[in-house]
Amino acid sequence: MDKQLKELAIDLFEINAVKFGDFVTKVGLKTPVYVDLRMIIAYPKILRKISKILWALAEDDKDVDQICGVPYTALPIASVISVESDIPMLIRRKEAKAYGTKKLIEGSFKQGDTCVIIEDVVTSGSSILETVRDLQNEGLNVTKALVIMDRQQGGRKNIENSGIQMQSLYTLSQLMDYLLEAKKVTAETVQTVTTYLSENVAPVKTLEDESAPKRLKLDFAERSKLAINPLAAKLLNLMSQKETMLCLAADLTSAQDIIDLTEIAGPHIAVLKIHVDIIEDFNQTFIQKLKQLSEKHRFLIMEDRKFGDIGNTVSLQYEKGLYKIAEWADLITAHPVPGAGILDGLKNALKNISGDRGVFLITEMSSQGALTRENYIKESLALSKDSDLITGHVCQSNIFSDPGLIQLTPGVKLAKASDALGQQYNTPEVVVSAGADLAVVGRGITESPDKISSILKYKTQLWAAYKNRISS
Ligand code: 5BU
């Protein structure tokens, strides 16, 4: 396969299907590399070769009933695959016909038929997701997308988050490596493309219903009216009034250090997030001081406890013990892994608590190799639909559309980076365009020599990105 891919990479370069320079994509973004596979119909040998190699990716899938190419570039490729594999093909119209049958999907199929999608290039994945939505609406079971080029700009994640497997012949970086090895491009061009890829992430796309109110397009004040959980409503309101999306992760081990930092940060944050079990001199006076500061500066307190046990145990952990978290933490975090029982357990601990409380479900983690994927994400989102305790989800991308829930995204730093223990960072602009409503910043602030100026930097950059998100 590797040898074939190298040869094909050179073929594509030679026929000008991969071009380097200054281009503008169909959505108006600048790019130094343009992949345009439309002209392969002028090269039947290459068309046959690319179709054969692409279909080889699905060789283990014996039970494919239908193949669907995404118009237009992938249609000839899908046709060749269909003819060679003797599997029928479907075409999704871009618009339903105004006359005759008004069918969106052309071809012959029955409910439950499995269908593989064929696409040429994936950037945000939106074309595939639109195709999946229409096929699913017709009762087809879409399992997989076979793609020639993954531009590595977020499309794979968008597609996989919607429960569709994606396999690609090339990532853009692999293609660049092959072309460099064949001396078709210079190391400088490879570097330009690498830098471009690291700085340009496509917007997050989901399978959501286009007619639903758009979480990312509504402002926080509007959204507060749509929230079911009272703390989600309160939080969205205070974010709107204080003009902040900052959740400060005060991961310090001395109570006084946390208080000192909170005194500076209080007016500029929406949430103060702590890990109570790392504080070496924890005591109730510390909690009283925090509470006073939270009232004075109008922020909420989150204990990032990451509850994850059976209902009975989490109920005890939340209410009892040394920390008595339920008494003072407005918000907590919980893993959905035990199932719905965890929410019943947490609710049970609130029997004697008069104030409002909220839970952020940890639906997707920020660390490298996190196991929170596909079905897990789907199931976690489903849990939140049945509970008024849920304030939102901890996640990395726009995986839910309910405007009354809040997306809390950790792993935020002014420069894209990672730490030595698996944490992965994105910039404020990137996380907000990926759907973050609240951005968790820890060491980006706690390790800064000038804390107030970094607090203000994060606050203003996040807010500018949010303003841009709701207006664009
Ligand atoms: P940092 O210093 O900005 O890396 O701190 C991030 C904080 O967010 C830290 O308190 C983590 O425990 C927390 N966190 C996270 O980083 N990633 C996750 O997926 C979840 C929580 Br859930």
Coordinates of C-alpha atoms and ligand atoms in Angstrom, one line a residue:
M1 CA 0.0 0.0 0.0
D2 CA 2.8 2.4 1.0
K3 CA 4.5 2.1 -2.4
Q4 CA 1.2 2.6 -4.3
L5 CA 0.4 5.6 -2.2
K6 CA 3.8 7.2 -3.0
E7 CA 3.4 6.6 -6.7
L8 CA -0.2 8.0 -6.6
A9 CA 1.0 11.1 -4.7
I10 CA 3.4 11.8 -7.5
D11 CA 0.7 11.2 -10.1
L12 CA -1.6 13.7 -8.3
F13 CA 1.2 16.2 -8.2
E14 CA 2.1 15.8 -11.9
I15 CA -1.6 16.3 -13.0
N16 CA -1.8 19.4 -10.9
A17 CA -4.3 17.9 -8.5
V18 CA -2.2 19.2 -5.6
K19 CA -1.0 22.8 -6.0
F20 CA 1.1 25.1 -3.8
G21 CA 0.9 28.9 -3.6
D22 CA -1.7 31.4 -2.3
F23 CA -5.2 30.1 -2.7
V24 CA -8.6 30.9 -1.2
T25 CA -10.9 28.0 -0.4
K26 CA -14.6 27.8 -1.2
V27 CA -15.4 29.1 2.3
G28 CA -13.0 32.1 1.9
L29 CA -10.0 30.9 3.9
K30 CA -6.5 31.4 2.7
T31 CA -4.4 28.3 2.1
P32 CA -0.9 27.6 0.8
V33 CA -2.0 24.2 -0.5
Y34 CA -4.9 23.3 -2.7
V35 CA -6.1 19.8 -3.4
D36 CA -8.4 19.7 -6.5
L37 CA -9.2 16.2 -7.7
R38 CA -11.8 17.3 -10.2
M39 CA -9.4 16.7 -13.1
I40 CA -8.8 13.1 -12.4
I41 CA -11.7 12.3 -14.9
A42 CA -9.2 13.4 -17.6
Y43 CA -6.9 10.6 -16.5
P44 CA -8.8 7.3 -16.6
K45 CA -5.7 5.3 -15.4
I46 CA -5.3 7.4 -12.3
L47 CA -9.1 7.4 -11.7
R48 CA -9.0 3.6 -11.8
K49 CA -5.9 3.4 -9.5
I50 CA -7.3 5.9 -6.9
S51 CA -10.7 4.1 -6.8
K52 CA -9.0 0.7 -6.3
I53 CA -6.7 1.8 -3.5
L54 CA -9.5 3.7 -1.8
W55 CA -11.9 0.8 -1.9
A56 CA -9.1 -1.4 -0.5
L57 CA -9.5 0.5 2.8
A58 CA -13.0 -1.1 3.1
E59 CA -11.9 -4.6 2.2
D60 CA -12.7 -6.1 5.6
D61 CA -16.3 -4.7 5.4
K62 CA -18.2 -7.5 3.7
D63 CA -21.7 -6.2 4.4
V64 CA -21.8 -3.0 2.5
D65 CA -25.2 -2.6 0.7
Q66 CA -24.7 0.8 -0.9
I67 CA -22.0 3.2 -1.9
C68 CA -22.7 7.0 -1.9
G69 CA -20.4 9.5 -3.5
V70 CA -20.5 13.1 -2.3
P71 CA -21.1 15.4 -5.3
Y72 CA -19.3 16.3 -7.5
T73 CA -15.7 15.3 -7.4
A74 CA -16.2 12.0 -5.6
L75 CA -19.0 10.8 -7.9
P76 CA -16.8 9.4 -10.7
I77 CA -14.7 7.6 -8.0
A78 CA -17.8 6.2 -6.4
S79 CA -19.0 5.0 -9.8
V80 CA -15.8 3.2 -10.6
I81 CA -15.9 1.5 -7.1
S82 CA -19.5 0.6 -7.6
V83 CA -18.9 -1.0 -11.0
E84 CA -15.7 -2.8 -9.9
S85 CA -17.2 -4.1 -6.6
D86 CA -20.7 -4.8 -8.0
I87 CA -22.2 -2.8 -5.1
P88 CA -25.1 -0.4 -6.0
M89 CA -24.5 3.3 -5.8
L90 CA -26.6 6.1 -4.5
I91 CA -26.4 9.8 -5.3
R92 CA -27.5 12.5 -2.9
R93 CA -28.9 15.5 -4.6
K94 CA -27.7 18.9 -3.3
E95 CA -31.2 20.2 -3.6
A96 CA -34.4 18.1 -3.8
K97 CA -35.9 18.2 -7.4
A98 CA -38.5 20.9 -7.8
Y99 CA -40.4 18.6 -10.2
G100 CA -41.3 14.9 -10.4
T101 CA -40.4 12.7 -7.4
K102 CA -38.7 15.4 -5.2
K103 CA -36.3 12.6 -4.1
L104 CA -33.2 13.7 -2.3
I105 CA -31.5 10.3 -2.7
E106 CA -31.3 8.7 -6.1
G107 CA -30.9 5.0 -6.4
S108 CA -32.6 1.9 -5.1
F109 CA -32.4 1.0 -1.4
K110 CA -34.3 -0.4 1.5
Q111 CA -34.6 0.7 5.1
G112 CA -31.5 -0.4 7.2
D113 CA -29.2 -0.8 4.2
T114 CA -25.6 -0.2 5.2
C115 CA -23.9 2.6 3.3
V116 CA -20.3 3.7 2.8
I117 CA -19.7 7.3 1.8
I118 CA -17.0 8.2 -0.7
E119 CA -15.4 11.7 -0.5
D120 CA -12.4 13.4 -2.0
V121 CA -11.2 16.0 0.5
V122 CA -12.2 16.6 4.1
T123 CA -11.6 19.9 5.8
S124 CA -14.4 20.5 8.3
G125 CA -16.3 17.4 7.3
S126 CA -19.5 19.4 6.6
S127 CA -20.3 17.9 3.2
I128 CA -20.0 14.3 4.6
L129 CA -22.2 15.3 7.6
E130 CA -24.9 16.8 5.4
T131 CA -24.8 13.6 3.3
V132 CA -25.0 11.4 6.4
R133 CA -28.0 13.4 7.7
D134 CA -29.9 13.0 4.5
L135 CA -29.1 9.3 4.2
Q136 CA -30.0 8.6 7.8
N137 CA -33.3 10.5 7.3
E138 CA -34.1 8.0 4.5
G139 CA -33.5 5.1 6.9
L140 CA -30.0 4.1 5.7
N141 CA -27.4 2.9 8.1
V142 CA -24.3 5.0 7.4
T143 CA -21.2 3.3 8.9
K144 CA -18.1 4.7 7.3
A145 CA -16.6 7.4 5.1
L146 CA -13.7 6.6 2.8
V147 CA -11.8 9.8 2.0
I148 CA -8.8 10.4 -0.3
M149 CA -7.4 13.4 1.6
D150 CA -7.8 14.3 5.3
R151 CA -6.6 18.0 5.5
Q152 CA -6.1 17.5 9.3
Q153 CA -8.1 20.6 10.1
G154 CA -10.7 19.1 12.4
G155 CA -13.0 17.3 9.9
R156 CA -12.1 13.8 11.1
K157 CA -13.1 14.7 14.6
N158 CA -16.3 16.3 13.5
I159 CA -17.2 13.1 11.5
E160 CA -16.1 10.7 14.2
N161 CA -18.0 12.7 16.9
S162 CA -21.1 12.0 14.9
G163 CA -20.5 8.3 15.1
I164 CA -19.2 7.8 11.6
Q165 CA -15.8 6.0 11.1
M166 CA -13.5 7.8 8.7
Q167 CA -10.6 6.2 6.8
S168 CA -8.4 8.3 4.6
L169 CA -5.7 7.4 2.0
Y170 CA -3.6 10.4 2.9
T171 CA -3.4 13.0 5.6
L172 CA -2.0 16.2 4.2
S173 CA 1.2 15.7 6.2
Q174 CA 1.7 12.2 4.8
L175 CA 1.2 13.6 1.3
M176 CA 3.8 16.3 1.9
D177 CA 6.3 13.7 3.2
Y178 CA 5.9 11.6 0.0
L179 CA 6.3 14.7 -2.2
L180 CA 9.4 15.8 -0.3
E181 CA 10.9 12.3 -0.6
A182 CA 10.2 12.4 -4.3
K183 CA 11.8 15.9 -4.4
K184 CA 8.6 17.4 -5.8
V185 CA 8.5 20.0 -3.1
T186 CA 11.1 21.7 -0.9
A187 CA 11.4 21.4 2.8
E188 CA 10.4 25.1 3.0
T189 CA 7.0 24.3 1.3
V190 CA 6.5 21.4 3.8
Q191 CA 7.2 23.8 6.6
T192 CA 4.7 26.4 5.3
V193 CA 2.0 23.8 5.1
T194 CA 2.8 22.4 8.5
T195 CA 2.6 25.8 10.1
Y196 CA -0.6 26.5 8.3
L197 CA -2.2 23.3 9.5
S198 CA -1.2 24.0 13.1
E199 CA -2.8 27.4 12.9
N200 CA -6.0 26.8 10.9
V201 CA -8.7 24.6 12.4
A202 CA -12.0 24.3 10.6
P203 CA -15.1 25.2 12.6
V204 CA -16.8 22.4 14.5
K205 CA -19.7 20.7 12.6
T206 CA -22.2 18.3 13.9
L207 CA -25.2 16.3 12.6
E208 CA -27.5 18.6 14.4
D209 CA -30.9 19.7 13.0
E210 CA -30.4 22.9 11.1
S211 CA -33.7 24.3 12.3
A212 CA -32.8 24.0 16.1
P213 CA -31.8 27.2 17.9
K214 CA -28.1 27.4 17.4
R215 CA -26.1 27.4 20.7
L216 CA -23.1 29.0 19.1
K217 CA -25.1 31.8 17.5
L218 CA -27.1 32.9 20.5
D219 CA -25.8 35.3 23.1
F220 CA -25.4 34.2 26.7
A221 CA -28.3 36.4 27.9
E222 CA -30.7 34.8 25.4
R223 CA -29.4 31.4 26.3
S224 CA -30.0 31.9 30.0
K225 CA -33.7 32.0 29.3
L226 CA -33.5 28.6 27.7
A227 CA -31.7 26.9 30.5
I228 CA -33.4 24.2 32.6
N229 CA -30.8 23.9 35.4
P230 CA -31.0 27.1 37.5
L231 CA -27.3 27.4 37.9
A232 CA -26.8 27.3 34.1
A233 CA -29.3 30.2 33.9
K234 CA -27.4 32.1 36.6
L235 CA -24.0 31.4 35.1
L236 CA -25.0 32.5 31.6
N237 CA -26.4 35.7 33.0
L238 CA -23.4 36.6 35.1
M239 CA -21.1 35.7 32.1
S240 CA -23.1 38.1 30.0
Q241 CA -23.0 40.9 32.6
K242 CA -19.4 40.5 33.6
E243 CA -18.4 39.9 30.0
T244 CA -16.2 36.9 30.9
M245 CA -15.9 33.3 29.9
L246 CA -13.0 32.6 32.2
C247 CA -13.0 29.7 34.6
L248 CA -9.9 30.0 36.6
A249 CA -8.4 26.6 37.7
A250 CA -6.7 27.6 41.0
D251 CA -4.7 24.4 41.3
L252 CA -2.6 25.6 44.3
T253 CA -1.9 23.6 47.4
S254 CA -2.1 26.3 50.0
A255 CA -5.4 27.8 51.1
Q256 CA -4.0 31.3 51.5
D257 CA -2.5 31.2 48.0
I258 CA -5.9 30.4 46.5
I259 CA -7.5 33.2 48.5
D260 CA -4.8 35.7 47.4
L261 CA -5.2 34.7 43.7
T262 CA -9.0 34.8 44.0
E263 CA -8.9 38.3 45.4
I264 CA -7.2 39.5 42.3
A265 CA -9.1 37.3 39.8
G266 CA -12.6 37.6 41.3
P267 CA -13.9 40.6 39.3
H268 CA -12.8 39.0 36.0
I269 CA -13.9 35.4 36.3
A270 CA -17.2 33.5 35.9
V271 CA -16.1 30.4 37.8
L272 CA -13.4 29.6 40.3
K273 CA -12.5 25.9 39.9
I274 CA -10.6 24.1 42.7
H275 CA -9.4 20.6 43.5
V276 CA -10.1 20.5 47.2
D277 CA -8.1 17.4 47.8
I278 CA -4.8 19.0 46.8
I279 CA -5.1 21.7 49.5
E280 CA -2.7 20.8 52.3
D281 CA -4.3 23.1 55.0
F282 CA -7.9 22.8 54.0
N283 CA -10.4 24.1 56.6
Q284 CA -13.9 25.5 56.8
T285 CA -12.5 29.1 57.3
F286 CA -11.0 28.8 53.8
I287 CA -14.4 27.9 52.4
Q288 CA -16.1 30.8 54.2
K289 CA -13.5 33.2 52.8
L290 CA -14.0 31.8 49.3
K291 CA -17.8 32.1 49.7
Q292 CA -17.5 35.7 50.7
L293 CA -15.3 36.5 47.7
S294 CA -17.7 34.7 45.4
E295 CA -20.6 36.8 46.7
K296 CA -18.6 40.0 46.5
H297 CA -17.4 39.4 42.9
R298 CA -20.3 37.3 41.6
F299 CA -18.5 34.2 40.5
L300 CA -19.5 30.5 41.1
I301 CA -17.3 28.0 42.9
M302 CA -16.7 24.7 41.2
E303 CA -15.2 21.6 42.9
D304 CA -13.6 19.6 40.1
R305 CA -14.1 16.4 42.0
K306 CA -14.8 14.2 39.0
F307 CA -17.2 11.9 40.8
G308 CA -17.3 8.5 39.2
D309 CA -18.7 5.8 41.5
I310 CA -22.0 4.1 42.0
G311 CA -24.9 6.3 43.2
N312 CA -24.6 5.4 46.9
T313 CA -20.9 6.1 47.1
V314 CA -21.0 9.4 45.2
S315 CA -23.9 10.5 47.4
L316 CA -21.7 10.0 50.5
Q317 CA -18.7 11.6 48.9
Y318 CA -20.6 14.6 47.9
E319 CA -22.4 15.2 51.2
K320 CA -20.1 13.8 53.9
G321 CA -16.5 13.4 54.8
L322 CA -14.0 16.1 55.6
Y323 CA -14.9 18.4 52.7
K324 CA -18.8 18.4 52.7
I325 CA -18.6 19.5 49.1
A326 CA -22.4 19.7 48.6
E327 CA -22.6 22.5 51.2
W328 CA -20.4 25.0 49.4
A329 CA -19.7 24.0 45.8
D330 CA -22.1 25.6 43.4
L331 CA -20.8 23.3 40.7
I332 CA -19.1 19.9 40.5
T333 CA -17.9 17.6 37.8
A334 CA -18.9 14.0 37.3
H335 CA -17.9 11.2 35.0
P336 CA -20.9 9.6 33.2
V337 CA -19.2 6.2 33.3
P338 CA -21.4 4.6 36.1
G339 CA -24.6 5.5 34.1
A340 CA -27.7 7.4 35.2
G341 CA -27.3 6.2 38.8
I342 CA -24.5 8.7 39.5
L343 CA -27.0 11.6 38.9
D344 CA -29.5 10.0 41.3
G345 CA -26.8 9.6 43.9
L346 CA -25.7 13.2 43.5
K347 CA -29.2 14.4 43.8
N348 CA -29.8 12.3 46.9
A349 CA -26.9 14.2 48.6
L350 CA -28.8 17.5 48.1
K351 CA -31.8 16.6 50.2
N352 CA -30.8 19.0 52.9
I353 CA -29.2 21.7 50.8
S354 CA -31.3 24.8 50.1
G355 CA -29.2 26.5 47.3
D356 CA -29.1 25.6 43.6
R357 CA -26.5 23.2 42.5
G358 CA -25.2 22.1 39.1
V359 CA -23.2 19.3 37.5
F360 CA -20.9 19.4 34.6
L361 CA -20.7 15.9 33.0
I362 CA -17.2 15.0 31.8
T363 CA -18.2 14.0 28.3
E364 CA -14.8 14.5 26.6
M365 CA -11.4 15.0 28.2
S366 CA -8.5 17.2 27.0
S367 CA -5.7 14.8 27.6
Q368 CA -3.8 12.9 24.9
G369 CA -5.3 9.5 24.2
A370 CA -8.4 10.1 26.4
L371 CA -10.8 7.2 26.1
T372 CA -13.9 9.5 25.9
R373 CA -14.8 8.9 22.3
E374 CA -17.7 8.3 19.9
N375 CA -20.4 6.2 21.7
Y376 CA -19.2 7.3 25.1
I377 CA -19.8 10.9 24.1
K378 CA -23.2 10.1 22.6
E379 CA -24.3 8.3 25.8
S380 CA -23.1 11.1 28.0
L381 CA -25.0 13.6 25.9
A382 CA -28.1 11.4 26.2
L383 CA -27.8 11.4 30.0
S384 CA -28.0 15.2 30.2
K385 CA -31.4 15.1 28.4
D386 CA -33.2 13.5 31.4
S387 CA -31.8 15.6 34.3
D388 CA -32.4 19.1 35.6
L389 CA -29.1 18.8 37.5
I390 CA -26.9 19.2 34.5
T391 CA -25.4 22.6 33.9
G392 CA -23.4 21.5 30.9
H393 CA -20.7 19.3 29.5
V394 CA -16.9 19.3 29.9
C395 CA -15.8 18.7 26.3
Q396 CA -13.4 19.9 23.6
S397 CA -15.8 20.6 20.7
N398 CA -19.3 21.6 19.7
I399 CA -20.9 18.2 20.3
F400 CA -24.3 19.3 21.6
S401 CA -26.7 22.0 20.4
D402 CA -28.9 22.7 23.4
P403 CA -28.4 26.4 24.0
G404 CA -29.4 26.0 27.7
L405 CA -26.4 23.9 28.4
I406 CA -22.8 25.2 28.8
Q407 CA -19.7 23.9 27.2
L408 CA -16.7 24.0 29.6
T409 CA -13.4 23.4 27.9
P410 CA -10.1 22.8 29.7
G411 CA -6.7 22.8 28.0
V412 CA -6.4 26.5 27.2
K413 CA -3.3 28.6 26.8
L414 CA -2.3 31.7 24.9
A415 CA 0.0 29.6 22.8
K416 CA -0.9 26.1 21.5
A417 CA 1.2 23.6 23.4
S418 CA 1.2 20.5 25.7
D419 CA 2.7 19.6 29.1
A420 CA 4.9 16.7 30.0
L421 CA 2.0 14.7 31.4
G422 CA -0.5 14.5 28.5
Q423 CA -2.3 17.8 28.8
Q424 CA -3.0 19.4 25.4
Y425 CA -3.6 23.1 25.0
N426 CA -5.4 25.2 22.4
T427 CA -5.6 29.0 22.2
P428 CA -8.6 31.0 23.4
E429 CA -9.7 31.7 19.7
V430 CA -9.6 28.0 18.8
V431 CA -11.6 26.7 21.8
V432 CA -14.2 29.4 21.4
S433 CA -14.7 28.6 17.8
A434 CA -14.9 25.0 18.8
G435 CA -17.9 25.8 21.0
A436 CA -16.4 26.7 24.4
D437 CA -18.6 28.9 26.5
L438 CA -16.4 28.7 29.5
A439 CA -12.6 28.2 29.1
V440 CA -10.6 26.7 31.9
V441 CA -7.2 28.3 32.4
G442 CA -4.9 27.0 35.1
R443 CA -1.2 27.2 34.8
G444 CA -1.5 29.8 32.0
I445 CA -2.4 32.1 34.9
T446 CA -1.1 30.5 38.1
E447 CA 2.4 30.2 36.7
S448 CA 2.4 33.7 35.1
P449 CA 4.7 36.2 36.8
D450 CA 2.2 39.0 36.2
K451 CA -1.1 37.3 37.2
I452 CA -3.5 40.2 36.7
S453 CA -2.3 41.0 33.2
S454 CA -2.6 37.4 32.1
I455 CA -6.1 37.2 33.7
L456 CA -7.1 40.2 31.6
K457 CA -5.5 38.9 28.5
Y458 CA -7.4 35.6 28.7
K459 CA -10.6 37.4 29.6
T460 CA -10.4 39.9 26.7
Q461 CA -9.2 37.3 24.1
L462 CA -12.0 34.9 25.0
W463 CA -14.6 37.6 24.9
A464 CA -13.5 38.9 21.6
A465 CA -13.6 35.4 20.1
Y466 CA -17.2 35.0 21.5
K467 CA -18.3 38.3 20.0
N468 CA -16.9 37.2 16.8
R469 CA -18.6 33.8 17.1
I470 CA -22.1 35.1 17.7
S471 CA -21.8 37.8 15.0
S472 CA -20.2 35.8 12.2
Ligands
5BU1 P1 -4.1 23.7 33.3 O1 -3.1 24.1 34.2 O2 -4.7 24.9 32.4 O3 -3.6 22.6 32.4 O4 -5.3 23.1 34.2 C1 -6.4 22.6 33.6 C2 -7.4 22.2 34.7 O5 -8.6 21.6 34.1 C3 -6.9 21.2 35.8 O6 -7.5 21.6 37.0 C4 -7.5 19.9 35.3 O7 -7.7 19.0 36.4 C5 -8.8 20.3 34.6 N1 -9.1 19.4 33.5 C6 -8.4 19.2 32.4 O8 -7.3 19.8 32.2 N2 -8.8 18.4 31.4 C7 -10.0 17.7 31.4 O9 -10.3 17.0 30.5 C8 -10.7 17.9 32.6 C9 -10.3 18.7 33.6 BR1 -12.3 17.0 32.8

